[in-house]
XYZ file of C-alpha atoms in Angstrom:
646
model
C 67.303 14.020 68.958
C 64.098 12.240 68.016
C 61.698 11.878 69.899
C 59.955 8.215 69.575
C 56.302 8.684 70.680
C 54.192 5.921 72.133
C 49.999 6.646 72.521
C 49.378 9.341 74.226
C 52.352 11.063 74.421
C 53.332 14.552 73.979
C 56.528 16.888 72.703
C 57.193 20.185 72.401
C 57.841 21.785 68.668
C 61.033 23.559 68.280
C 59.519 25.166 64.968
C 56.631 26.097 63.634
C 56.685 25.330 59.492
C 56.429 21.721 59.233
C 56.194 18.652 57.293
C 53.791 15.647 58.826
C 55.583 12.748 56.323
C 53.181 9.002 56.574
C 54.133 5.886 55.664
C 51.570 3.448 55.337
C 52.168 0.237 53.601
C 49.011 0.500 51.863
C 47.159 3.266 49.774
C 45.345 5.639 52.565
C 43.547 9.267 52.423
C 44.992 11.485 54.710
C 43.840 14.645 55.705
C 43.616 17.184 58.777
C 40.955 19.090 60.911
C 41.490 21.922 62.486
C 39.768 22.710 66.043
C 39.033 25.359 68.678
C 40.380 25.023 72.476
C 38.039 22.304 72.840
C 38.629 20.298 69.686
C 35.905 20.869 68.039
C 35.707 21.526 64.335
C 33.859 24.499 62.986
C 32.742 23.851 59.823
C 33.882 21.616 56.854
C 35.986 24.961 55.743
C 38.456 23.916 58.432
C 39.110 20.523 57.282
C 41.896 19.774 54.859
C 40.954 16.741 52.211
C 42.254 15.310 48.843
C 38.925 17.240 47.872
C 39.968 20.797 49.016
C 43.728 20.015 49.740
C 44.576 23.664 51.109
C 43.872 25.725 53.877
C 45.919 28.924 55.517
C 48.986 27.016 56.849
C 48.060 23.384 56.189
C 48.002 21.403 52.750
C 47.343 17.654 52.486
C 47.785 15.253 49.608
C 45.630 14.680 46.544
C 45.021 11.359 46.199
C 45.450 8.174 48.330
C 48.578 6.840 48.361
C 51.131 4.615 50.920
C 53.588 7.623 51.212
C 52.085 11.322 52.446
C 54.010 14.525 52.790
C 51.611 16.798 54.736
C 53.037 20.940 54.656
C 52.510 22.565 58.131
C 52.823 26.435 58.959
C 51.287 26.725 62.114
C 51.662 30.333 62.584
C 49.397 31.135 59.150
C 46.509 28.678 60.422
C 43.693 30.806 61.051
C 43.007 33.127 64.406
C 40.897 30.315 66.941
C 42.696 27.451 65.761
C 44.621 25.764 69.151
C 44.804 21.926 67.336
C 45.329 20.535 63.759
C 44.616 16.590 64.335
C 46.106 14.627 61.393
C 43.562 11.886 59.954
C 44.164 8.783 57.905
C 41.552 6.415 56.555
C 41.144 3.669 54.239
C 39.764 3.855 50.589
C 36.118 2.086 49.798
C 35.157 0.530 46.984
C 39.434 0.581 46.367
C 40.087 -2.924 45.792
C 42.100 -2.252 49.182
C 42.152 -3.824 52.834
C 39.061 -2.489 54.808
C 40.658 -2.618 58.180
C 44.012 -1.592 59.545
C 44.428 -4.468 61.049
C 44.846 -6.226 57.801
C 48.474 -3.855 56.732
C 51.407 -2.785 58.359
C 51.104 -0.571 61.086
C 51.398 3.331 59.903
C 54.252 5.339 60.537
C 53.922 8.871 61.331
C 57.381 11.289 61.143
C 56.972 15.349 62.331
C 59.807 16.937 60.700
C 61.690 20.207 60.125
C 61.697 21.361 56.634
C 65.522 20.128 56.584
C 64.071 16.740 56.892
C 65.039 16.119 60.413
C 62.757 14.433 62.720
C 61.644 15.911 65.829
C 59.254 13.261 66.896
C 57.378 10.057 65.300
C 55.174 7.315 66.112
C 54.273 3.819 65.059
C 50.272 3.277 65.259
C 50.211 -0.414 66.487
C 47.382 -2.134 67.775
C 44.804 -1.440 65.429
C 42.055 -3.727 64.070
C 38.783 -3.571 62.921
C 39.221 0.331 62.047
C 39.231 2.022 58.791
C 39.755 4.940 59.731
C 41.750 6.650 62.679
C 43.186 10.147 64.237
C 47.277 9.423 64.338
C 48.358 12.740 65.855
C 47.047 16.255 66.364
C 49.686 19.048 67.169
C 48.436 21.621 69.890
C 48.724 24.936 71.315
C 49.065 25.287 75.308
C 50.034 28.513 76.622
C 51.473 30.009 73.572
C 53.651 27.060 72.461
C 52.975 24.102 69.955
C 53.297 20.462 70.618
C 52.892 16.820 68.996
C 50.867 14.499 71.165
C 50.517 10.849 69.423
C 46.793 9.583 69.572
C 46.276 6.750 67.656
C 42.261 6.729 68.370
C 41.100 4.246 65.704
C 37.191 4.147 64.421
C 35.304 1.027 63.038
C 32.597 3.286 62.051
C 35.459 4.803 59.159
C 35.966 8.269 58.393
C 32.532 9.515 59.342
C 32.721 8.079 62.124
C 35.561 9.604 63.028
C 34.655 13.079 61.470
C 31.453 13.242 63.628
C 33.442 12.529 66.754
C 34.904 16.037 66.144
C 31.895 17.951 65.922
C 31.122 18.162 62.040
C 27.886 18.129 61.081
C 26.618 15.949 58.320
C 29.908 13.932 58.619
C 28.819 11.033 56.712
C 27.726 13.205 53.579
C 31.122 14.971 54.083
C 33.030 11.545 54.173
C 31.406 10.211 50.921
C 32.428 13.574 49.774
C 35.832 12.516 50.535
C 35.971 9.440 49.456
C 34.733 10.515 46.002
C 37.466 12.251 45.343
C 40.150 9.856 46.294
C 38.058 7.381 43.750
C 38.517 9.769 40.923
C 42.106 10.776 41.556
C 42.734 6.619 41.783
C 41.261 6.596 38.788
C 43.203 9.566 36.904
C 46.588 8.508 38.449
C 49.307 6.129 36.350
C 49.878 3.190 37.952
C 53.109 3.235 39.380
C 55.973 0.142 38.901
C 55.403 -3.017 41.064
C 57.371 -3.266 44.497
C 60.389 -3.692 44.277
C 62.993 -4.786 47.495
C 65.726 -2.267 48.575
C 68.198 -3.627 47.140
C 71.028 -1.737 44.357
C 69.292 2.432 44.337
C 70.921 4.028 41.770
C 72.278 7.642 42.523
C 72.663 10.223 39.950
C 75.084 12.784 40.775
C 74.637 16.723 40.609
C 76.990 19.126 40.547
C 77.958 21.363 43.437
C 74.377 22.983 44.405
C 74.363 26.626 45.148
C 73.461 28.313 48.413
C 70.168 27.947 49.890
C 68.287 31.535 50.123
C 68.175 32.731 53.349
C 65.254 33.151 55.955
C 63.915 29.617 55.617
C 63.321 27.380 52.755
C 59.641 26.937 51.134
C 57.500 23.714 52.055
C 57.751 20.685 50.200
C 54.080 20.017 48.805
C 52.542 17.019 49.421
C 54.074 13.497 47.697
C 51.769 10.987 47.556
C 54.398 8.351 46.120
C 53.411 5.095 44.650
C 51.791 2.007 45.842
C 53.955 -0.633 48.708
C 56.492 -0.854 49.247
C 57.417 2.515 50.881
C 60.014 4.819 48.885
C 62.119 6.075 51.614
C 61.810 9.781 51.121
C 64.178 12.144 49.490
C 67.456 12.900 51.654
C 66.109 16.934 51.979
C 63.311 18.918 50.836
C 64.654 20.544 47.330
C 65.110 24.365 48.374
C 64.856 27.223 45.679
C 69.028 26.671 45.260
C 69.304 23.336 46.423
C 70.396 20.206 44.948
C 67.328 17.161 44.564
C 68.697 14.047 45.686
C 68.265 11.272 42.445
C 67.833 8.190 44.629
C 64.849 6.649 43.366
C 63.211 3.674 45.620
C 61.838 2.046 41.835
C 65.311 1.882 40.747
C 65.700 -1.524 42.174
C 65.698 -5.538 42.038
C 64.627 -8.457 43.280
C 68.335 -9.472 43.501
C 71.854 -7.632 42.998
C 71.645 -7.552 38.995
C 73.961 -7.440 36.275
C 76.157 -4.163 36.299
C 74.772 -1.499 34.258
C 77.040 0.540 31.767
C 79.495 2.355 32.733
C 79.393 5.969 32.217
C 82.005 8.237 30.644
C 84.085 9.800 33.417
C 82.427 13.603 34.526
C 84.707 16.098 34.117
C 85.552 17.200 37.712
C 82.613 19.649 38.860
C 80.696 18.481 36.453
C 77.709 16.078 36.637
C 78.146 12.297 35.344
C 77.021 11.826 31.872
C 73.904 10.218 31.102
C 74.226 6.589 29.829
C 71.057 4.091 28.481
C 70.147 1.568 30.810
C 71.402 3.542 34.133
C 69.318 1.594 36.601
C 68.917 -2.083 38.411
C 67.463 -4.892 36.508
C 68.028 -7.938 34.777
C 68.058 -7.383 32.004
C 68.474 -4.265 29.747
C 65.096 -4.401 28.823
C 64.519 -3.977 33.048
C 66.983 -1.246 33.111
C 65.483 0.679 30.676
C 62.150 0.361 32.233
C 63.445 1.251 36.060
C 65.285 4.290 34.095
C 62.235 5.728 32.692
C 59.987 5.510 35.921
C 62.949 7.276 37.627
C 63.371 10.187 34.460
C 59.556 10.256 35.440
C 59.536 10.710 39.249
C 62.524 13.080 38.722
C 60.665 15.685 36.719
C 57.980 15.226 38.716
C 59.376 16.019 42.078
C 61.608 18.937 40.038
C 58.772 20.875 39.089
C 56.988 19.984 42.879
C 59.909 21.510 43.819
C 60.569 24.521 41.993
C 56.469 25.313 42.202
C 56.466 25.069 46.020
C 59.576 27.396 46.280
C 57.540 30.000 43.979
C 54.554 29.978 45.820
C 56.951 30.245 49.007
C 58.204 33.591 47.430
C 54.383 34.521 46.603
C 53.692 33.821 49.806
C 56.025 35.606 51.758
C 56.078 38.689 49.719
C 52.358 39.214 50.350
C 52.926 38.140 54.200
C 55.317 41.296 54.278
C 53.361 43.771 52.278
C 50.315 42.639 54.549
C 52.863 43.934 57.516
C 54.175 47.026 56.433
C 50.445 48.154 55.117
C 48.859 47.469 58.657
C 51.540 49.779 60.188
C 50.227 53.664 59.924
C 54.014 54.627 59.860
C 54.435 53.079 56.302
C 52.325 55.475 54.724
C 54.103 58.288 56.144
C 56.556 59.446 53.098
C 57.860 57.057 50.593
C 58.829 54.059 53.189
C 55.863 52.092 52.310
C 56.720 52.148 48.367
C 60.228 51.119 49.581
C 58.873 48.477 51.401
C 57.042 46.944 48.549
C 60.054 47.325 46.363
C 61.948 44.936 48.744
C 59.235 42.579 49.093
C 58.728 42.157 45.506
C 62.734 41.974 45.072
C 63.153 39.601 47.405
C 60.329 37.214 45.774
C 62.183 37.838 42.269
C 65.274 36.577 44.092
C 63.657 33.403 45.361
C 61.791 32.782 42.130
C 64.969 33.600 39.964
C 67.011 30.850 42.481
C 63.952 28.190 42.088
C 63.685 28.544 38.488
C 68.001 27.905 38.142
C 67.819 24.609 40.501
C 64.897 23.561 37.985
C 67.084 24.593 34.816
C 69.876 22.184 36.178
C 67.697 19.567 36.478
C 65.938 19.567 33.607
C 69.167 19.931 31.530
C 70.411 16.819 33.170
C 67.409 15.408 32.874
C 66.677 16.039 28.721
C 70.453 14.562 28.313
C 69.301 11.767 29.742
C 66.164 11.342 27.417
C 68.631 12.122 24.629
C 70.534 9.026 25.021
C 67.987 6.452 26.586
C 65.342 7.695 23.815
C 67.546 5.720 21.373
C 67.886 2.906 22.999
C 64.635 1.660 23.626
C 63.777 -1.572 22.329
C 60.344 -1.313 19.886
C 57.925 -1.813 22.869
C 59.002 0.762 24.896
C 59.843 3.387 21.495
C 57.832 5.741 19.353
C 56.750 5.139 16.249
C 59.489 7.478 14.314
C 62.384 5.091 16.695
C 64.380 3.191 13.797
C 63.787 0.242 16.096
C 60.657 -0.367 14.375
C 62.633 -1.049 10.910
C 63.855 -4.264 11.943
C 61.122 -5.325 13.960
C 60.617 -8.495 13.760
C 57.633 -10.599 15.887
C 59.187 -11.607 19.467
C 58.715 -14.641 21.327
C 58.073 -13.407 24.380
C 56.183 -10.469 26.349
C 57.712 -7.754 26.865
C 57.632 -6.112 30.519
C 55.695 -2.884 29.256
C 54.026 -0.966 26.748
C 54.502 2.593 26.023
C 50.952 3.978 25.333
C 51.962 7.744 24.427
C 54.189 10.924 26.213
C 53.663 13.215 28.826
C 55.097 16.406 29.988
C 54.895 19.427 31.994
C 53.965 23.392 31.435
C 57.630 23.971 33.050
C 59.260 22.307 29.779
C 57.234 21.179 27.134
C 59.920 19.964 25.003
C 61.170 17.057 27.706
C 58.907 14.428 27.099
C 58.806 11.142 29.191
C 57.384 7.702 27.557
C 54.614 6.759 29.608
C 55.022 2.889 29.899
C 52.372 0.433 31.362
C 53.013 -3.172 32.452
C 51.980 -6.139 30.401
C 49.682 -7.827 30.747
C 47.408 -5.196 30.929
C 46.055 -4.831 34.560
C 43.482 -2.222 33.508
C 41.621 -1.197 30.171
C 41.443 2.172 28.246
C 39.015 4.837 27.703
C 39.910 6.613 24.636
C 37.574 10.133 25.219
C 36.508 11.104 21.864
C 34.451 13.769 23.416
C 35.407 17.624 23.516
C 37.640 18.246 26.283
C 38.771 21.553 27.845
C 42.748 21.421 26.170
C 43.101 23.724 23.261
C 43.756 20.994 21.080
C 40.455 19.462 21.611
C 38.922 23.462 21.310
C 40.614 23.580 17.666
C 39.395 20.624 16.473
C 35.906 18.892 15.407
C 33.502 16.737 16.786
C 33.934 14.908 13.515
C 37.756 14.791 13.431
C 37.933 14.125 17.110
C 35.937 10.885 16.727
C 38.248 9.788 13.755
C 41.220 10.383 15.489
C 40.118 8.715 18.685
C 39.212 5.531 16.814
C 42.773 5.752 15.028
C 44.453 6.296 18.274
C 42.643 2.739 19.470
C 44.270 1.285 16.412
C 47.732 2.210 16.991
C 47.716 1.049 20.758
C 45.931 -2.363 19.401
C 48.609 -2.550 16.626
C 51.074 -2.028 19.463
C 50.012 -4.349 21.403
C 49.859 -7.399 18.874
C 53.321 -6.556 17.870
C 54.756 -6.787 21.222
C 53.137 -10.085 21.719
C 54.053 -13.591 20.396
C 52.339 -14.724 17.286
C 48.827 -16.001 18.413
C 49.067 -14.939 21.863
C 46.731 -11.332 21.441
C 43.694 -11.529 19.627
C 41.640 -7.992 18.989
C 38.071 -8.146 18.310
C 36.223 -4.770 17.186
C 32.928 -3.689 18.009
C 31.493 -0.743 15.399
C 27.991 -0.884 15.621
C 27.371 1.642 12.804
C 30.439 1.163 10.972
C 31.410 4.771 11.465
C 35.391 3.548 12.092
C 35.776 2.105 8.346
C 38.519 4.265 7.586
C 40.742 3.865 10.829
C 40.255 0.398 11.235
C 41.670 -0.209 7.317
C 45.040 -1.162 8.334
C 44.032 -3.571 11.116
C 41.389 -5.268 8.224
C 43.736 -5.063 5.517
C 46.458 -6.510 7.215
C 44.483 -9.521 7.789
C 46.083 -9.623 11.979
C 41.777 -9.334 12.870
C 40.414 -12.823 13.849
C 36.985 -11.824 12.041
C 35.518 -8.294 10.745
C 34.343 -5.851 12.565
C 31.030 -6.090 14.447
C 28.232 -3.891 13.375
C 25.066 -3.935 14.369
C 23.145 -4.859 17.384
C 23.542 -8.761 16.327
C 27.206 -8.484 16.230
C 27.691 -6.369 19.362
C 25.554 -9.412 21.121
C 27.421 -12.250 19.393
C 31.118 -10.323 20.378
C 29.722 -9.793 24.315
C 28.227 -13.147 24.662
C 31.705 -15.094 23.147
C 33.875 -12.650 25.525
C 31.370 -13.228 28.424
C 31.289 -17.118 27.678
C 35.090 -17.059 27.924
C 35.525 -14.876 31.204
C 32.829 -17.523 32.457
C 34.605 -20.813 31.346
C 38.014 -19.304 32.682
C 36.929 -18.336 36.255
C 35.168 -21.913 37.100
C 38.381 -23.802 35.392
C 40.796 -21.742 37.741
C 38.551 -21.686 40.499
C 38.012 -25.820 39.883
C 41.981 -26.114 39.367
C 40.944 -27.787 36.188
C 42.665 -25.584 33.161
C 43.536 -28.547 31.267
C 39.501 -29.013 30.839
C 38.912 -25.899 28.667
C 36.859 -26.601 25.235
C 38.968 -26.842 22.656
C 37.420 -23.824 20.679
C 38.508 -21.882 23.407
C 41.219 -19.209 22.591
C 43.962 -19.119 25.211
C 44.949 -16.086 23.496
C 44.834 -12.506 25.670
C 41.816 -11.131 24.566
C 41.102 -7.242 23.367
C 38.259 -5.514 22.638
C 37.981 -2.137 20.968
C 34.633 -0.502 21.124
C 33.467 2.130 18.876
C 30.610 4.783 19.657
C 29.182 3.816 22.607
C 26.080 3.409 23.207
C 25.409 3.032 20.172
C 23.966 -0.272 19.180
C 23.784 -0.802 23.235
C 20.853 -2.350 24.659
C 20.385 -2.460 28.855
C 21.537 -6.048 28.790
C 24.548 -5.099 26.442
C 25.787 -2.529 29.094
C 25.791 -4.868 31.495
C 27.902 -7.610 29.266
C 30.175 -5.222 29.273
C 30.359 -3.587 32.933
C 31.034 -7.475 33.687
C 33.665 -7.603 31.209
C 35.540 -4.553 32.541
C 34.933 -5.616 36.320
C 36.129 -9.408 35.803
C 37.636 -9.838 32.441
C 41.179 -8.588 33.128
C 42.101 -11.596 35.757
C 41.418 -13.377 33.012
C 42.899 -11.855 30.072
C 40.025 -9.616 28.667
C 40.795 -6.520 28.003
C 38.745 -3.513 27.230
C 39.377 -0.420 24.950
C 36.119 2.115 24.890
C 36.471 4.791 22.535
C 33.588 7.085 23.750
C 32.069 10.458 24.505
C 31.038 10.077 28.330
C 28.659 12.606 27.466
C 26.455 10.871 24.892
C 26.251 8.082 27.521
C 25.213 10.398 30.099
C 21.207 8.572 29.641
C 22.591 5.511 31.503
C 23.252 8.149 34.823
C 25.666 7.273 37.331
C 25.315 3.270 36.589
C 28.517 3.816 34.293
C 30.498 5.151 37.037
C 32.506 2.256 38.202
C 33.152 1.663 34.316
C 34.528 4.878 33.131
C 36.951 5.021 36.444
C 38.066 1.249 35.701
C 39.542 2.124 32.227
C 42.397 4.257 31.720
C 41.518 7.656 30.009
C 43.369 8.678 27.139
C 42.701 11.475 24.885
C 43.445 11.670 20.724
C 45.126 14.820 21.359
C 47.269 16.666 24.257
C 45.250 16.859 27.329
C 46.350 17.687 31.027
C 43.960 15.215 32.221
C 46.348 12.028 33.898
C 48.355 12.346 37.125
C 51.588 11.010 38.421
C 51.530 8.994 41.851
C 54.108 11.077 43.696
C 52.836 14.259 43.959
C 49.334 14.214 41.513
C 50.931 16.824 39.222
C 48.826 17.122 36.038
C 51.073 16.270 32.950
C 49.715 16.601 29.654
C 49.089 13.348 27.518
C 50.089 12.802 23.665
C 48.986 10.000 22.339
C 51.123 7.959 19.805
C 51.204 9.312 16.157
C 53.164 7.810 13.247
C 55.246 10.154 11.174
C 54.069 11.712 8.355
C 53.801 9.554 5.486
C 55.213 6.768 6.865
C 54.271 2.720 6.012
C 56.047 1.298 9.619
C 52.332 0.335 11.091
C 51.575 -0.962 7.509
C 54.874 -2.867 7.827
C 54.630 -4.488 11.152
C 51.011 -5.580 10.819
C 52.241 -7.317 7.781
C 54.677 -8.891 9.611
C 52.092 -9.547 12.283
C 49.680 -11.073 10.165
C 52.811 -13.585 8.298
C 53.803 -14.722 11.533
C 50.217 -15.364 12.991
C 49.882 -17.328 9.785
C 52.523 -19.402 9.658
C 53.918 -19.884 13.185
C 56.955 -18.390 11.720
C 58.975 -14.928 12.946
């Protein structure tokens, strides 16, 4: 039976391997100290954060997110340890409420690792805090217990850190905080909220036997932004099955039925169909189905790499027990002993690794039939979609901006789709990165590519739109980007040529600028009727080439405004840069770089997912070999912007 906690009270822990699973409304850090008898905190080594996510019995999540899964073992935490107090605080400088008081009171669930609650508790009655201490779980004469705390701090997450002992706590919390800004800004954004109405749930077949002695900790899931995903129905096990109900899979309202599927042979799973998920319409469907495909693989492989280093884990837990006995290196029972320990590891991995193959089979004949269907927004260039594009007349929900996919199978691949209108710009890296595609190629031909990757998201992007309603402006100060922008210039779909030059990066800035300007006092006046009439109503994008070059001080600050203000306003940035060679400007470039979304011209394990911050490698989009399609639809493009006519 659960045990429903209220402030200050206490319960004893049947078990000692744990998950601590949050729920929080809003994006929050959470973390975990662990103290002596007397609470206090040794040293920042004993204090779990998204900076330094592990310790000995005790991981915490990545990133900041509304959903937590915190992994507990408390008989690994290290010798002195009597109290592990779980923390939550509130991201600065996120865009986020700064007080608790402003969300939804946080939920905090102990659990076995079967998913079954053993006690929880509801933090009410906060206000002005930002950060506060939800539970810490004990140690009194040789057992373990929850006590709920709920101790809230004003003063944020140093405050609360230097409460506990730890010295320098407000260096350690900007620390902190740091690194939950640049996971925010490496993570995809997750789909919008969604209510709980019409989950979808894929069926598995039969799932084999769990291995014995315990099942390995679920890592932490940091899922996506509010509303709350309710979490998965059990932790997946090295033989288990992984439950396919995805929270995202949803609408605003029951919607039209989806397909039907072919009937499953019996013991079989159900086969795939297109447009398996809510929506309304199949454009919807296809969206929802994708996000799922996504968080599926994603908690697969969190899955299947938690069970192995499980396996790791115990083997060298036993080894570490037969070699401190004396008795083990009489005769050949030590060597036996190892040879069990390492089989029994090779069992657990072998299990883990065929729950994974099961998925991902499911999973790539699902991409093999939804692939197809994609309408031209969400497909890849080599989709026959594209052949009879023709301009639409209205926005599509999403853009698909390239692929991603993980070391544990390369060959799935899952279209990684952002929402339109574009909520945040792109950062197209052209500098040398540390993936092996970057290593084999040139500074020269990473710069060309780059600036031809900006042109096929920009191409994208005005053929997804109705005619006039995108307009791309290019900044090239030293005309370096001739050659990739051709088809954007031939095809006539620019507005005027490309910038070069300090004049023209001024005159580009100051119109963009002059726009954001005119926009914000008409909305703020509730007078959009009283725009100029040279105004262009148009979303706005701007690609620009080799910064800083052709930069001045007052240039870089035209822009930091544009990036900070100009998307609520349809202005859109697309940098294609080497961070490095701006490195002169110092740390004032910051809160630019993690505003944009950074791509890369070739695979790069660079963005994370929002469940559990796995890092999937990026391709960008690439049109087949010798193929006209982008010549094609920026001809079409261009006729249509023309003449008003599809």
């Amino acid at each position: 039976m659960t045990a429903e906690l209220v402030r200050g009270q206490n319960h004893t822990l049947p078990q000692t391997r744990l998950e601590i699973r949050i729920s929080a409304g809003t994006p929050v850090v959470a973390g975990a100290t662990l103290g002596d008898e007397n609470g206090r905190v040794a040293g920042v080594e004993w204090i779990a954060h998204p900076g330094s996510p592990q310790l000995h019995g005790l991981e915490v999540s990545r990133q900041a997110a509304a959903d937590h899964r915190l992994a507990v073992d408390l008989d690994a935490l290290p010798d002195g340890v009597h109290r592990v107090t779980v923390l939550l605080a509130l991201p600065v400088d996120a865009g986020g409420p700064a007080r608790f008081g402003a969300v939804a009171s946080p939920f905090v669930a102990v659990t076995g690792l079967d998913g079954a609650e053993i006690a929880t508790f509801t933090l009410t009655g906060l206000d002005s805090e930002s950060a506060v201490a939800a539970l810490e779980l004990y140690r009194r004469q040789g057992a373990w217990k929850v006590r709920a705390v709920g101790q809230g701090y004003a003063g944020g997450l140093a405050a609360m850190l230097a409460d506990q002992g730890v010295d320098r706590a407000a260096e350690l919390a900007g620390t902190i905080q740091e690194a939950v800004a640049r996971g925010l800004a490496r993570s995809v954004a997750p789909p919008p909220p969604r209510t709980p109405e019409g989950d979808r749930v894929r069926h598995t077949p039969a799932p084999a036997p769990a291995p014995g002695n315990g099942r390995p900790p679920v890592p932490p899931t940091p899922p996506a932004t509010p509303p709350q995903p309710e979490p998965l129905a059990e932790p997946a096990a090295p033989g288990g099955p992984i439950n396919y109900a995805h929270p995202r899979r949803q609408s605003t309202a029951p919607p039209p039925p989806p397909p039907a599927a072919p009937p499953a042979q019996p013991g079989q799973p159900a086969q795939p169909v297109a447009g398996d998920a809510t929506g309304w319409s199949m454009d919807e469907r296809l969206y929802n189905q994708v996000w799922g495909m996504f968080e599926d693989l994603a908690r697969a492989a969190a899955a299947y790499r938690s069970a192995v280093d499980f396996a790791e884990s115990r083997m060298d837990q036993e080894l570490e027990r037969t070699l401190s006995d004396p008795r083990s290196r009489i005769g050949g029972a030590g060597d036996r002993a190892r040879e069990e320990a390492r089989a029994k590891r090779d069992e657990l991995t072998a299990r883990a690794r065929e729950s994974l193959d099961r998925d991902l089979t499911q999973l790539a004949a699902e991409s093999a039939v939804v692939e197809p269907a994609l309408p031209a927004p969400y497909a890849g260039w080599d989709n026959p979609v594209w052949h009879g594009y023709r301009v639409p007349m209205e926005i599509p929900m999403a853009l698909r901006i390239g692929d991603l996919h993980l070391p544990e199978s390369a060959d799935l691949r899952i279209p990684l789709l952002v929402r339109l209108p574009l909520e945040r710009g792109m950062w197209i890296d052209s500098g040398r990165t540390a993936s092996e595609a970057a290593a084999l190629a040139g500074t020269d031909q990473l710069r060309r590519l780059a600036m031809e990757t900006a042109v096929l998201h920009a191409a994208r992007l005005l053929a997804v739109y109705p005619p006039n309603e995108f307009t791309v402006h290019v900044i090239d100060p030293a005309g370096s980007a001739a050659g990739a922008l051709d088809p954007l210039v031939r095809s006539g779909v620019l507005p005027s040529p490309p910038a070069t030059g300090a004049q023209g990066v001024s005159s580009v800035l100051a119109h963009l600028t002059r726009r954001v300007d005119l926009v914000q006092m008409a909305i703020r006046a509730g007078a959009a009727d009283s725009l100029p009439p040279d105004l262009d109503p148009a979303e706005q994008l701007l690609i620009v080439n080799d910064f800083p070059h052709g930069f001045d001080d007052r240039a870089v600050t035209q822009l930091r405004y544009l990036a900070d203000e100009g998307p609520s306003v349809g202005v859109h940035l697309m940098m294609v840069a080497d961070r490095e060679e701006a490195s002169e400007y110092g740390p004032i470039l910051d809160p630019l770089w993690r505003s944009l979304l950074r791509v890369t011209p070739v695979a790069d394990d660079h963005l994370a997912d929002p469940w559990v911050g796995h890092a999937w490698t990026y391709e960008p989009p690439r049109t087949p070999p010798g193929s006209a399609v982008l010549d094609e639809v920026l001809a079409r493009v261009a006729h249509a912007r023309r003449t008003g006519h599809r």
